[in-house]
PDB file of C-alpha atoms in Angstrom:
ATOM      1  CA  MET A  13       9.712   0.902 -16.640  1.00  0.00           C
ATOM      2  CA  SER A  14       7.697   2.598 -15.312  1.00  0.00           C
ATOM      3  CA  LEU A  15       4.322   4.950 -17.336  1.00  0.00           C
ATOM      4  CA  SER A  16       4.737   7.870 -15.092  1.00  0.00           C
ATOM      5  CA  GLU A  17       8.391   7.731 -15.765  1.00  0.00           C
ATOM      6  CA  HIS A  18       8.944   7.184 -19.064  1.00  0.00           C
ATOM      7  CA  ARG A  19       8.187   7.770 -21.872  1.00  0.00           C
ATOM      8  CA  HIS A  20       4.069   6.350 -22.726  1.00  0.00           C
ATOM      9  CA  PRO A  21       4.794   2.812 -24.485  1.00  0.00           C
ATOM     10  CA  LYS A  22       2.364   2.043 -27.291  1.00  0.00           C
ATOM     11  CA  PHE A  23      -0.351  -0.386 -26.014  1.00  0.00           C
ATOM     12  CA  ALA A  24      -1.712  -2.889 -28.482  1.00  0.00           C
ATOM     13  CA  HIS A  25      -4.421  -3.443 -26.163  1.00  0.00           C
ATOM     14  CA  SER A  26      -5.724  -1.956 -23.036  1.00  0.00           C
ATOM     15  CA  ALA A  27      -5.933  -5.096 -20.746  1.00  0.00           C
ATOM     16  CA  GLU A  28      -2.110  -4.550 -21.417  1.00  0.00           C
ATOM     17  CA  GLU A  29      -1.712  -0.068 -20.251  1.00  0.00           C
ATOM     18  CA  THR A  30      -3.719  -1.785 -16.937  1.00  0.00           C
ATOM     19  CA  PHE A  31      -1.774  -4.239 -16.892  1.00  0.00           C
ATOM     20  CA  ALA A  32       0.815  -1.831 -16.855  1.00  0.00           C
ATOM     21  CA  GLN A  33      -0.277   0.635 -13.987  1.00  0.00           C
ATOM     22  CA  ILE A  34      -1.001  -1.862 -11.433  1.00  0.00           C
ATOM     23  CA  LEU A  35       2.813  -3.123 -11.666  1.00  0.00           C
ATOM     24  CA  ASP A  36       3.055   0.782 -11.447  1.00  0.00           C
ATOM     25  CA  PHE A  37       1.331   0.765  -8.053  1.00  0.00           C
ATOM     26  CA  TYR A  38       2.964  -1.994  -6.580  1.00  0.00           C
ATOM     27  CA  GLY A  39       6.074  -0.630  -7.582  1.00  0.00           C
ATOM     28  CA  ILE A  40       7.233  -3.710 -10.257  1.00  0.00           C
ATOM     29  CA  GLU A  41       9.604  -2.528 -12.713  1.00  0.00           C
ATOM     30  CA  TRP A  42       8.539  -3.167 -16.057  1.00  0.00           C
ATOM     31  CA  GLU A  43       9.596  -3.517 -20.427  1.00  0.00           C
ATOM     32  CA  TYR A  44       7.037  -4.003 -22.337  1.00  0.00           C
ATOM     33  CA  GLU A  45       7.986  -5.587 -25.762  1.00  0.00           C
ATOM     34  CA  PRO A  46      11.262  -5.553 -25.328  1.00  0.00           C
ATOM     35  CA  ARG A  47      12.886  -8.419 -27.436  1.00  0.00           C
ATOM     36  CA  THR A  48      10.862 -10.607 -30.075  1.00  0.00           C
ATOM     37  CA  PHE A  49      11.916 -14.598 -29.920  1.00  0.00           C
ATOM     38  CA  PRO A  50      12.234 -16.417 -33.707  1.00  0.00           C
ATOM     39  CA  LEU A  51      10.110 -19.189 -33.420  1.00  0.00           C
ATOM     40  CA  GLU A  52      10.454 -21.008 -37.235  1.00  0.00           C
ATOM     41  CA  TRP A  53      12.727 -19.999 -39.730  1.00  0.00           C
ATOM     42  CA  ASP A  54      13.199 -20.923 -43.954  1.00  0.00           C
ATOM     43  CA  GLU A  55      15.681 -23.090 -45.073  1.00  0.00           C
ATOM     44  CA  HIS A  56      17.830 -20.304 -45.061  1.00  0.00           C
ATOM     45  CA  GLY A  57      18.223 -19.294 -41.364  1.00  0.00           C
ATOM     46  CA  THR A  58      15.281 -16.185 -42.432  1.00  0.00           C
ATOM     47  CA  VAL A  59      12.927 -15.679 -39.640  1.00  0.00           C
ATOM     48  CA  LEU A  60       9.354 -16.875 -40.987  1.00  0.00           C
ATOM     49  CA  GLU A  61       7.861 -17.118 -37.091  1.00  0.00           C
ATOM     50  CA  ALA A  62       8.789 -14.684 -33.862  1.00  0.00           C
ATOM     51  CA  PHE A  63       7.264 -13.520 -30.816  1.00  0.00           C
ATOM     52  CA  ALA A  64       7.777 -10.894 -28.806  1.00  0.00           C
ATOM     53  CA  PRO A  65       5.711 -11.377 -25.402  1.00  0.00           C
ATOM     54  CA  ASP A  66       3.849  -8.562 -23.620  1.00  0.00           C
ATOM     55  CA  PHE A  67       6.071  -7.576 -20.387  1.00  0.00           C
ATOM     56  CA  TYR A  68       9.338  -8.533 -18.979  1.00  0.00           C
ATOM     57  CA  LEU A  69      10.131  -7.954 -15.536  1.00  0.00           C
ATOM     58  CA  PRO A  70      13.842  -8.249 -14.876  1.00  0.00           C
ATOM     59  CA  SER A  71      13.195  -8.271 -11.128  1.00  0.00           C
ATOM     60  CA  GLN A  72      11.590 -11.928 -11.682  1.00  0.00           C
ATOM     61  CA  ASP A  73      13.205 -12.592 -15.286  1.00  0.00           C
ATOM     62  CA  LEU A  74      10.385 -13.342 -16.250  1.00  0.00           C
ATOM     63  CA  TYR A  75       8.443 -12.417 -19.316  1.00  0.00           C
ATOM     64  CA  ILE A  76       4.174 -11.988 -19.152  1.00  0.00           C
ATOM     65  CA  GLU A  77       2.071 -12.539 -22.379  1.00  0.00           C
ATOM     66  CA  LEU A  78      -1.315 -10.923 -21.880  1.00  0.00           C
ATOM     67  CA  THR A  79      -4.870 -13.512 -23.528  1.00  0.00           C
ATOM     68  CA  THR A  80      -8.377 -11.465 -23.380  1.00  0.00           C
ATOM     69  CA  LEU A  81      -9.614 -13.958 -26.419  1.00  0.00           C
ATOM     70  CA  ARG A  82     -11.425 -16.223 -25.641  1.00  0.00           C
ATOM     71  CA  PRO A  83     -10.233 -20.145 -25.419  1.00  0.00           C
ATOM     72  CA  LYS A  84     -10.418 -20.991 -28.287  1.00  0.00           C
ATOM     73  CA  LEU A  85      -9.114 -18.322 -30.098  1.00  0.00           C
ATOM     74  CA  ALA A  86      -6.451 -18.089 -27.514  1.00  0.00           C
ATOM     75  CA  ASN A  87      -5.237 -21.259 -28.650  1.00  0.00           C
ATOM     76  CA  TYR A  88      -2.768 -19.862 -31.517  1.00  0.00           C
ATOM     77  CA  LYS A  89      -1.430 -18.136 -28.381  1.00  0.00           C
ATOM     78  CA  ASN A  90      -1.155 -21.086 -26.070  1.00  0.00           C
ATOM     79  CA  ARG A  91       0.033 -22.433 -29.349  1.00  0.00           C
ATOM     80  CA  ARG A  92       3.761 -19.883 -29.823  1.00  0.00           C
ATOM     81  CA  VAL A  93       3.758 -20.062 -26.053  1.00  0.00           C
ATOM     82  CA  ARG A  94       4.868 -23.813 -25.325  1.00  0.00           C
ATOM     83  CA  ARG A  95       6.623 -23.416 -28.702  1.00  0.00           C
ATOM     84  CA  MET A  96       8.965 -20.393 -27.474  1.00  0.00           C
ATOM     85  CA  GLN A  97       9.286 -22.714 -24.585  1.00  0.00           C
ATOM     86  CA  GLU A  98      10.228 -25.057 -26.296  1.00  0.00           C
ATOM     87  CA  LEU A  99      13.073 -23.886 -28.312  1.00  0.00           C
ATOM     88  CA  TYR A 100      14.272 -21.264 -25.671  1.00  0.00           C
ATOM     89  CA  PRO A 101      13.794 -23.457 -22.646  1.00  0.00           C
ATOM     90  CA  HIS A 102      16.090 -21.008 -19.650  1.00  0.00           C
ATOM     91  CA  ILE A 103      13.957 -18.260 -20.368  1.00  0.00           C
ATOM     92  CA  HIS A 104      10.677 -17.830 -18.111  1.00  0.00           C
ATOM     93  CA  ILE A 105       7.562 -17.314 -19.822  1.00  0.00           C
ATOM     94  CA  LYS A 106       3.871 -17.135 -17.868  1.00  0.00           C
ATOM     95  CA  LEU A 107       0.981 -17.307 -20.400  1.00  0.00           C
ATOM     96  CA  LEU A 108      -2.281 -14.847 -18.698  1.00  0.00           C
ATOM     97  CA  LYS A 109      -4.912 -16.403 -19.847  1.00  0.00           C
ATOM     98  CA  ARG A 110      -8.388 -14.392 -20.074  1.00  0.00           C
ATOM     99  CA  ARG A 111      -9.589 -15.912 -16.739  1.00  0.00           C
ATOM    100  CA  GLU A 112      -7.030 -14.556 -14.865  1.00  0.00           C
ATOM    101  CA  MET A 113      -7.314 -11.156 -16.757  1.00  0.00           C
ATOM    102  CA  ARG A 114     -10.692 -10.772 -15.687  1.00  0.00           C
ATOM    103  CA  ASP A 115      -9.927 -12.027 -12.364  1.00  0.00           C
ATOM    104  CA  LEU A 116      -7.359  -9.995 -12.274  1.00  0.00           C
ATOM    105  CA  MET A 117      -9.440  -7.132 -12.859  1.00  0.00           C
ATOM    106  CA  VAL A 118     -12.196  -8.044 -10.557  1.00  0.00           C
ATOM    107  CA  LYS A 119      -9.858  -8.241  -8.064  1.00  0.00           C
ATOM    108  CA  TYR A 120      -8.758  -4.219  -8.500  1.00  0.00           C
ATOM    109  CA  GLY A 121     -11.673  -2.703  -8.463  1.00  0.00           C
ATOM    110  CA  LEU A 122     -11.540  -2.497 -12.392  1.00  0.00           C
ATOM    111  CA  TYR A 123     -14.662  -3.870 -13.208  1.00  0.00           C
ATOM    112  CA  ASP A 124     -15.039  -1.417 -16.502  1.00  0.00           C
ATOM    113  CA  SER A 125     -11.571  -3.105 -17.424  1.00  0.00           C
ATOM    114  CA  ALA A 126     -12.866  -6.940 -16.617  1.00  0.00           C
ATOM    115  CA  ASN A 127     -16.233  -6.196 -18.400  1.00  0.00           C
ATOM    116  CA  GLN A 128     -14.331  -5.045 -21.858  1.00  0.00           C
ATOM    117  CA  ILE A 129     -11.529  -8.862 -21.320  1.00  0.00           C
ATOM    118  CA  GLN A 130     -16.015 -10.116 -21.405  1.00  0.00           C
ATOM    119  CA  GLY A 131     -16.863  -8.327 -24.554  1.00  0.00           C
ATOM    120  CA  THR A 132     -14.756  -7.861 -27.090  1.00  0.00           C
ATOM    121  CA  GLY A 133     -15.285  -8.419 -30.678  1.00  0.00           C
ATOM    122  CA  ALA A 134     -13.384 -11.760 -29.672  1.00  0.00           C
ATOM    123  CA  GLN A 135     -16.092 -13.355 -27.436  1.00  0.00           C
ATOM    124  CA  PRO A 136     -19.714 -13.312 -26.537  1.00  0.00           C
ATOM    125  CA  LYS A 137     -21.006 -10.112 -24.116  1.00  0.00           C
ATOM    126  CA  GLY A 138     -21.323 -11.547 -21.056  1.00  0.00           C
ATOM    127  CA  GLU A 139     -19.581 -14.968 -20.682  1.00  0.00           C
ATOM    128  CA  LEU A 140     -17.264 -16.093 -18.335  1.00  0.00           C
TER     129      LEU A 140
ATOM    130  CA  MET B  25     -20.582 -30.701  -6.281  1.00  0.00           C
ATOM    131  CA  ASN B  26     -20.285 -29.435  -2.816  1.00  0.00           C
ATOM    132  CA  ARG B  27     -22.768 -27.510  -0.966  1.00  0.00           C
ATOM    133  CA  ALA B  28     -22.741 -28.980   2.927  1.00  0.00           C
ATOM    134  CA  GLY B  29     -22.808 -27.020   4.878  1.00  0.00           C
ATOM    135  CA  LEU B  30     -24.223 -24.316   3.144  1.00  0.00           C
ATOM    136  CA  GLU B  31     -28.259 -24.180   3.865  1.00  0.00           C
ATOM    137  CA  GLU B  32     -28.014 -22.443   7.031  1.00  0.00           C
ATOM    138  CA  TYR B  33     -25.811 -19.704   5.485  1.00  0.00           C
ATOM    139  CA  GLY B  34     -29.185 -18.719   3.172  1.00  0.00           C
ATOM    140  CA  GLU B  35     -28.421 -16.131   0.734  1.00  0.00           C
ATOM    141  CA  LEU B  36     -24.908 -15.962   1.383  1.00  0.00           C
ATOM    142  CA  ALA B  37     -25.652 -20.071   0.548  1.00  0.00           C
ATOM    143  CA  ALA B  38     -27.155 -19.416  -2.508  1.00  0.00           C
ATOM    144  CA  GLU B  39     -24.972 -18.136  -4.958  1.00  0.00           C
ATOM    145  CA  ILE B  40     -21.847 -19.806  -3.996  1.00  0.00           C
ATOM    146  CA  LYS B  41     -21.599 -22.446  -6.285  1.00  0.00           C
ATOM    147  CA  GLU B  42     -20.008 -25.240  -4.629  1.00  0.00           C
ATOM    148  CA  VAL B  43     -17.886 -25.429  -0.833  1.00  0.00           C
ATOM    149  CA  LEU B  44     -14.348 -25.959  -2.490  1.00  0.00           C
ATOM    150  CA  ILE B  45     -13.003 -26.051   1.275  1.00  0.00           C
ATOM    151  CA  PRO B  46     -14.965 -27.171   4.069  1.00  0.00           C
ATOM    152  CA  ALA B  47     -15.040 -25.533   7.664  1.00  0.00           C
ATOM    153  CA  GLY B  48     -13.725 -29.096   9.699  1.00  0.00           C
ATOM    154  CA  ALA B  49     -10.324 -29.054   7.061  1.00  0.00           C
ATOM    155  CA  LEU B  50     -10.031 -25.302   7.498  1.00  0.00           C
ATOM    156  CA  GLN B  51      -9.768 -25.931  11.157  1.00  0.00           C
ATOM    157  CA  GLN B  52      -7.853 -28.409  11.178  1.00  0.00           C
ATOM    158  CA  ARG B  53      -4.871 -27.639   8.807  1.00  0.00           C
ATOM    159  CA  VAL B  54      -5.165 -23.959  10.866  1.00  0.00           C
ATOM    160  CA  ARG B  55      -4.266 -26.425  14.203  1.00  0.00           C
ATOM    161  CA  GLU B  56      -1.216 -28.604  12.307  1.00  0.00           C
ATOM    162  CA  LEU B  57      -0.161 -24.426  11.149  1.00  0.00           C
ATOM    163  CA  GLY B  58       0.283 -23.168  15.030  1.00  0.00           C
ATOM    164  CA  GLN B  59       1.855 -26.396  15.821  1.00  0.00           C
ATOM    165  CA  ALA B  60       5.065 -26.355  13.673  1.00  0.00           C
ATOM    166  CA  ILE B  61       4.988 -22.695  14.291  1.00  0.00           C
ATOM    167  CA  SER B  62       4.975 -23.212  17.895  1.00  0.00           C
ATOM    168  CA  VAL B  63       8.499 -25.475  17.819  1.00  0.00           C
ATOM    169  CA  ASP B  64      10.048 -23.202  15.390  1.00  0.00           C
ATOM    170  CA  TYR B  65       9.470 -19.765  17.016  1.00  0.00           C
ATOM    171  CA  ALA B  66       9.577 -21.141  20.413  1.00  0.00           C
ATOM    172  CA  GLY B  67      12.069 -19.267  22.534  1.00  0.00           C
ATOM    173  CA  ARG B  68      12.860 -16.429  20.084  1.00  0.00           C
ATOM    174  CA  ASP B  69       9.225 -14.265  20.560  1.00  0.00           C
ATOM    175  CA  PRO B  70       7.718 -13.919  17.357  1.00  0.00           C
ATOM    176  CA  LEU B  71       5.357 -10.574  16.014  1.00  0.00           C
ATOM    177  CA  LEU B  72       2.585 -11.418  13.512  1.00  0.00           C
ATOM    178  CA  LEU B  73       1.627  -9.512  11.467  1.00  0.00           C
ATOM    179  CA  GLY B  74      -1.414  -9.624   8.600  1.00  0.00           C
ATOM    180  CA  VAL B  75      -3.539  -7.014   6.667  1.00  0.00           C
ATOM    181  CA  LEU B  76      -6.322  -6.133   7.510  1.00  0.00           C
ATOM    182  CA  LYS B  77      -8.764  -6.748   6.509  1.00  0.00           C
ATOM    183  CA  GLY B  78      -8.802 -10.350   5.049  1.00  0.00           C
ATOM    184  CA  VAL B  79      -6.483 -11.745   7.402  1.00  0.00           C
ATOM    185  CA  VAL B  80      -8.714 -11.139  11.127  1.00  0.00           C
ATOM    186  CA  ILE B  81     -10.351 -14.388  10.401  1.00  0.00           C
ATOM    187  CA  PHE B  82      -7.444 -16.646   9.799  1.00  0.00           C
ATOM    188  CA  MET B  83      -5.443 -15.175  11.983  1.00  0.00           C
ATOM    189  CA  ALA B  84      -7.845 -14.480  15.020  1.00  0.00           C
ATOM    190  CA  ASP B  85      -7.173 -19.291  14.597  1.00  0.00           C
ATOM    191  CA  LEU B  86      -3.529 -19.894  14.182  1.00  0.00           C
ATOM    192  CA  LEU B  87      -3.227 -16.950  17.264  1.00  0.00           C
ATOM    193  CA  ARG B  88      -5.161 -19.482  19.557  1.00  0.00           C
ATOM    194  CA  ALA B  89      -3.504 -22.892  17.848  1.00  0.00           C
ATOM    195  CA  ILE B  90       0.105 -21.413  18.541  1.00  0.00           C
ATOM    196  CA  THR B  91       1.353 -22.159  22.192  1.00  0.00           C
ATOM    197  CA  ILE B  92       4.088 -19.692  22.611  1.00  0.00           C
ATOM    198  CA  PRO B  93       4.094 -16.030  23.568  1.00  0.00           C
ATOM    199  CA  LEU B  94       4.146 -13.698  20.633  1.00  0.00           C
ATOM    200  CA  GLU B  95       2.353 -10.525  19.776  1.00  0.00           C
ATOM    201  CA  VAL B  96       0.285  -9.517  17.041  1.00  0.00           C
ATOM    202  CA  ASP B  97       0.478  -6.222  14.460  1.00  0.00           C
ATOM    203  CA  PHE B  98      -1.584  -5.291  11.504  1.00  0.00           C
ATOM    204  CA  LEU B  99      -1.029  -3.574   8.814  1.00  0.00           C
ATOM    205  CA  ALA B 100      -3.250  -1.861   6.251  1.00  0.00           C
ATOM    206  CA  VAL B 101      -2.657  -0.490   2.600  1.00  0.00           C
ATOM    207  CA  SER B 102      -4.829   0.867   0.190  1.00  0.00           C
ATOM    208  CA  SER B 103      -6.199  -1.136  -2.621  1.00  0.00           C
ATOM    209  CA  TYR B 104      -5.699  -0.081  -5.812  1.00  0.00           C
ATOM    210  CA  SER B 105      -8.610   2.276  -6.504  1.00  0.00           C
ATOM    211  CA  SER B 106      -9.438   5.365  -8.096  1.00  0.00           C
ATOM    212  CA  GLU B 107      -8.939   6.547  -5.066  1.00  0.00           C
ATOM    213  CA  ALA B 108      -5.268   4.582  -4.757  1.00  0.00           C
ATOM    214  CA  ARG B 109      -4.231   5.344  -8.493  1.00  0.00           C
ATOM    215  CA  ARG B 110      -4.452   8.838  -8.191  1.00  0.00           C
ATOM    216  CA  LYS B 111      -1.915   8.980  -5.819  1.00  0.00           C
ATOM    217  CA  GLY B 112       0.661   6.711  -7.358  1.00  0.00           C
ATOM    218  CA  LEU B 113       1.932   4.174  -5.811  1.00  0.00           C
ATOM    219  CA  VAL B 114       0.971   1.878  -3.212  1.00  0.00           C
ATOM    220  CA  ARG B 115       0.739   2.832   0.461  1.00  0.00           C
ATOM    221  CA  LEU B 116       0.450   2.236   4.144  1.00  0.00           C
ATOM    222  CA  GLU B 117      -3.168   3.308   5.307  1.00  0.00           C
ATOM    223  CA  LYS B 118      -2.436   1.855   8.975  1.00  0.00           C
ATOM    224  CA  ASP B 119       0.912   1.108   9.775  1.00  0.00           C
ATOM    225  CA  LEU B 120       2.432  -0.885  12.854  1.00  0.00           C
ATOM    226  CA  GLY B 121       2.579  -0.057  16.257  1.00  0.00           C
ATOM    227  CA  THR B 122       5.299  -2.524  17.019  1.00  0.00           C
ATOM    228  CA  ASN B 123       9.124  -1.959  16.659  1.00  0.00           C
ATOM    229  CA  ILE B 124      10.586  -5.192  14.334  1.00  0.00           C
ATOM    230  CA  SER B 125      13.719  -4.332  14.326  1.00  0.00           C
ATOM    231  CA  GLY B 126      15.842  -7.224  15.100  1.00  0.00           C
ATOM    232  CA  ARG B 127      12.021  -8.967  16.472  1.00  0.00           C
ATOM    233  CA  HIS B 128      11.846 -12.655  14.455  1.00  0.00           C
ATOM    234  CA  VAL B 129       8.427 -11.694  12.555  1.00  0.00           C
ATOM    235  CA  LEU B 130       6.189 -14.132  11.149  1.00  0.00           C
ATOM    236  CA  PHE B 131       3.937 -12.843   8.146  1.00  0.00           C
ATOM    237  CA  VAL B 132       0.881 -14.015   8.174  1.00  0.00           C
ATOM    238  CA  GLU B 133      -1.446 -13.243   4.965  1.00  0.00           C
ATOM    239  CA  ASP B 134      -5.195 -15.338   3.823  1.00  0.00           C
ATOM    240  CA  VAL B 135      -4.575 -15.269   0.238  1.00  0.00           C
ATOM    241  CA  ILE B 136      -1.101 -15.278  -2.490  1.00  0.00           C
ATOM    242  CA  ASP B 137      -1.826 -14.641  -6.251  1.00  0.00           C
ATOM    243  CA  THR B 138      -0.247 -12.306  -7.791  1.00  0.00           C
ATOM    244  CA  GLY B 139       2.340 -11.281  -4.716  1.00  0.00           C
ATOM    245  CA  LEU B 140       2.053  -7.731  -5.894  1.00  0.00           C
ATOM    246  CA  THR B 141       1.055  -6.849  -2.341  1.00  0.00           C
ATOM    247  CA  LEU B 142       3.058  -9.582  -0.877  1.00  0.00           C
ATOM    248  CA  ASN B 143       5.840  -8.419  -3.078  1.00  0.00           C
ATOM    249  CA  TYR B 144       5.899  -4.718  -1.586  1.00  0.00           C
ATOM    250  CA  LEU B 145       4.653  -5.212   1.940  1.00  0.00           C
ATOM    251  CA  LEU B 146       7.861  -7.674   2.259  1.00  0.00           C
ATOM    252  CA  ARG B 147       9.698  -4.955   0.485  1.00  0.00           C
ATOM    253  CA  SER B 148       8.598  -2.374   2.837  1.00  0.00           C
ATOM    254  CA  LEU B 149       9.415  -4.708   6.081  1.00  0.00           C
ATOM    255  CA  TRP B 150      12.424  -5.722   5.797  1.00  0.00           C
ATOM    256  CA  ALA B 151      14.041  -1.857   5.014  1.00  0.00           C
ATOM    257  CA  ARG B 152      12.355  -2.418   9.013  1.00  0.00           C
ATOM    258  CA  GLN B 153      15.436  -4.523  10.030  1.00  0.00           C
ATOM    259  CA  PRO B 154      13.638  -7.607  11.695  1.00  0.00           C
ATOM    260  CA  ALA B 155      15.852 -10.325  12.653  1.00  0.00           C
ATOM    261  CA  SER B 156      14.224 -12.231  10.509  1.00  0.00           C
ATOM    262  CA  LEU B 157      11.037 -12.522   8.038  1.00  0.00           C
ATOM    263  CA  GLU B 158       9.496 -14.969   7.087  1.00  0.00           C
ATOM    264  CA  VAL B 159       5.756 -15.715   5.082  1.00  0.00           C
ATOM    265  CA  CYS B 160       2.568 -18.054   6.819  1.00  0.00           C
ATOM    266  CA  VAL B 161      -0.016 -18.255   3.620  1.00  0.00           C
ATOM    267  CA  LEU B 162      -3.158 -20.154   4.567  1.00  0.00           C
ATOM    268  CA  PHE B 163      -4.344 -20.233   0.170  1.00  0.00           C
ATOM    269  CA  ASN B 164      -1.476 -20.294  -1.949  1.00  0.00           C
ATOM    270  CA  LYS B 165      -2.657 -19.301  -5.959  1.00  0.00           C
ATOM    271  CA  PRO B 166       0.506 -20.303  -7.861  1.00  0.00           C
ATOM    272  CA  GLU B 167      -1.403 -20.568 -11.234  1.00  0.00           C
ATOM    273  CA  SER B 168      -1.457 -16.975 -10.443  1.00  0.00           C
ATOM    274  CA  ARG B 169       1.684 -15.818  -9.165  1.00  0.00           C
ATOM    275  CA  LEU B 170       3.881 -12.917 -10.856  1.00  0.00           C
ATOM    276  CA  ILE B 171       6.641 -12.392  -8.409  1.00  0.00           C
ATOM    277  CA  GLU B 172       7.335 -15.319  -6.556  1.00  0.00           C
ATOM    278  CA  THR B 173       8.787 -15.177  -3.018  1.00  0.00           C
ATOM    279  CA  PRO B 174       9.112 -18.292  -0.432  1.00  0.00           C
ATOM    280  CA  LEU B 175       5.778 -19.893   1.751  1.00  0.00           C
ATOM    281  CA  LYS B 176       7.596 -21.207   5.192  1.00  0.00           C
ATOM    282  CA  TYR B 177       4.414 -22.324   5.844  1.00  0.00           C
ATOM    283  CA  LYS B 178       1.105 -22.610   3.736  1.00  0.00           C
ATOM    284  CA  GLY B 179      -2.165 -24.303   3.944  1.00  0.00           C
ATOM    285  CA  PHE B 180      -3.540 -24.272   0.641  1.00  0.00           C
ATOM    286  CA  ASP B 181      -2.935 -24.281  -3.002  1.00  0.00           C
ATOM    287  CA  LEU B 182      -6.095 -23.438  -4.541  1.00  0.00           C
ATOM    288  CA  PRO B 183      -7.033 -22.980  -7.849  1.00  0.00           C
ATOM    289  CA  ASP B 184      -7.679 -20.709 -10.376  1.00  0.00           C
ATOM    290  CA  ARG B 185     -11.645 -20.134  -9.346  1.00  0.00           C
ATOM    291  CA  PHE B 186     -12.698 -17.679  -7.726  1.00  0.00           C
ATOM    292  CA  VAL B 187     -13.472 -18.131  -4.599  1.00  0.00           C
ATOM    293  CA  VAL B 188     -15.287 -16.652  -1.210  1.00  0.00           C
ATOM    294  CA  GLY B 189     -15.311 -16.774   2.427  1.00  0.00           C
ATOM    295  CA  TYR B 190     -12.639 -17.169   5.632  1.00  0.00           C
ATOM    296  CA  GLY B 191     -11.870 -14.344   5.235  1.00  0.00           C
ATOM    297  CA  LEU B 192     -11.922 -13.693   1.785  1.00  0.00           C
ATOM    298  CA  ASP B 193     -13.969 -11.501   0.298  1.00  0.00           C
ATOM    299  CA  TYR B 194     -16.212 -10.474  -3.389  1.00  0.00           C
ATOM    300  CA  GLN B 195     -16.958  -6.850  -2.719  1.00  0.00           C
ATOM    301  CA  GLU B 196     -16.293  -7.342   0.752  1.00  0.00           C
ATOM    302  CA  LYS B 197     -19.422  -9.926   1.320  1.00  0.00           C
ATOM    303  CA  TYR B 198     -18.974 -13.053   1.893  1.00  0.00           C
ATOM    304  CA  ARG B 199     -15.946 -12.804   4.285  1.00  0.00           C
ATOM    305  CA  ASN B 200     -17.329 -14.396   7.432  1.00  0.00           C
ATOM    306  CA  LEU B 201     -18.425 -17.873   5.983  1.00  0.00           C
ATOM    307  CA  PRO B 202     -16.449 -20.861   8.136  1.00  0.00           C
ATOM    308  CA  PHE B 203     -15.362 -22.708   4.456  1.00  0.00           C
ATOM    309  CA  VAL B 204     -14.062 -21.209   1.307  1.00  0.00           C
ATOM    310  CA  GLY B 205     -16.488 -21.697  -1.375  1.00  0.00           C
ATOM    311  CA  VAL B 206     -16.562 -21.154  -5.443  1.00  0.00           C
ATOM    312  CA  LEU B 207     -19.085 -18.252  -6.820  1.00  0.00           C
ATOM    313  CA  LYS B 208     -21.786 -18.842  -9.543  1.00  0.00           C
ATOM    314  CA  ALA B 209     -20.769 -16.416 -12.189  1.00  0.00           C
ATOM    315  CA  ASP B 210     -24.196 -15.501 -12.643  1.00  0.00           C
ATOM    316  CA  VAL B 211     -23.121 -13.687  -8.621  1.00  0.00           C
ATOM    317  CA  LEU B 212     -19.756 -12.300 -10.771  1.00  0.00           C
ATOM    318  CA  LYS B 213     -21.113 -11.035 -13.913  1.00  0.00           C
ATOM    319  CA  GLY B 214     -24.323  -8.997 -11.688  1.00  0.00           C
ATOM    320  CA  HIS B 215     -22.100  -7.263  -9.626  1.00  0.00           C
ATOM    321  CA  GLN B 216     -19.834  -5.708 -13.137  1.00  0.00           C
ATOM    322  CA  ARG B 217     -20.839  -2.388 -12.763  1.00  0.00           C
TER     323      ARG B 217
END
């Protein structure tokens, strides 16, 4: 999928849309939240918790989860990624941490996007 | 925290938190890479390709560390600027002046992080049917990798930190530092618009 060729997915965060645009720029095929992985079930087999990584890159067979949250609040997301790796060891997933996201935005000259990552309501503005 | 060797760089030095790889270690590793390439490519008349501008310092030192006949050429690609984004896909801003069909090509990179640019360039180069196409990178940031690519020669693995020097820039500054250093956090913050 690319933003220019397919319908515009409804991204949960502007950083995800920016990330998709960067992938498009470099001609990397992607899918947005294509699959949900159950993480926890009750005794009847009903799914209690599930996880849908943000992106899937078919050429790399890689799922990518982005986080723009400050480290303390990202722990929940980290735990879910670790749990997914335990339950689905054959699935490749990478968590792009907040600092990695910020550096990615700075690298591509997206200073406003980098500032947004720093300045979300979840974290003190200006903290790196 | 290592700040040795910073003194003579005045205002640039003031913005460096620490030296991550000293100049001497860089020079030593580049010599080793040059020796390995000289052995592996003996008799193959290799063509070394680099992408402007970050690679120029590494390329200049690497070329002088290689002891076999070779050729060199450079590419330039559009960066992810607002102007480039309007035009859509990444594109070559300066193409090669050399026909690489049937040549043994060694693609030289200063740094690989996500692998997005490298992936695009390798796809473009493979389409020109070189006899072989390998990658030599000085700085590898494996934690940032999104697109995996085999690296035949590798200088250093770098941690997930914003580094400058020896060709690596931040807003076009710091390329001329002979070492690799970590920028102070307030420099990154202060330059953001």
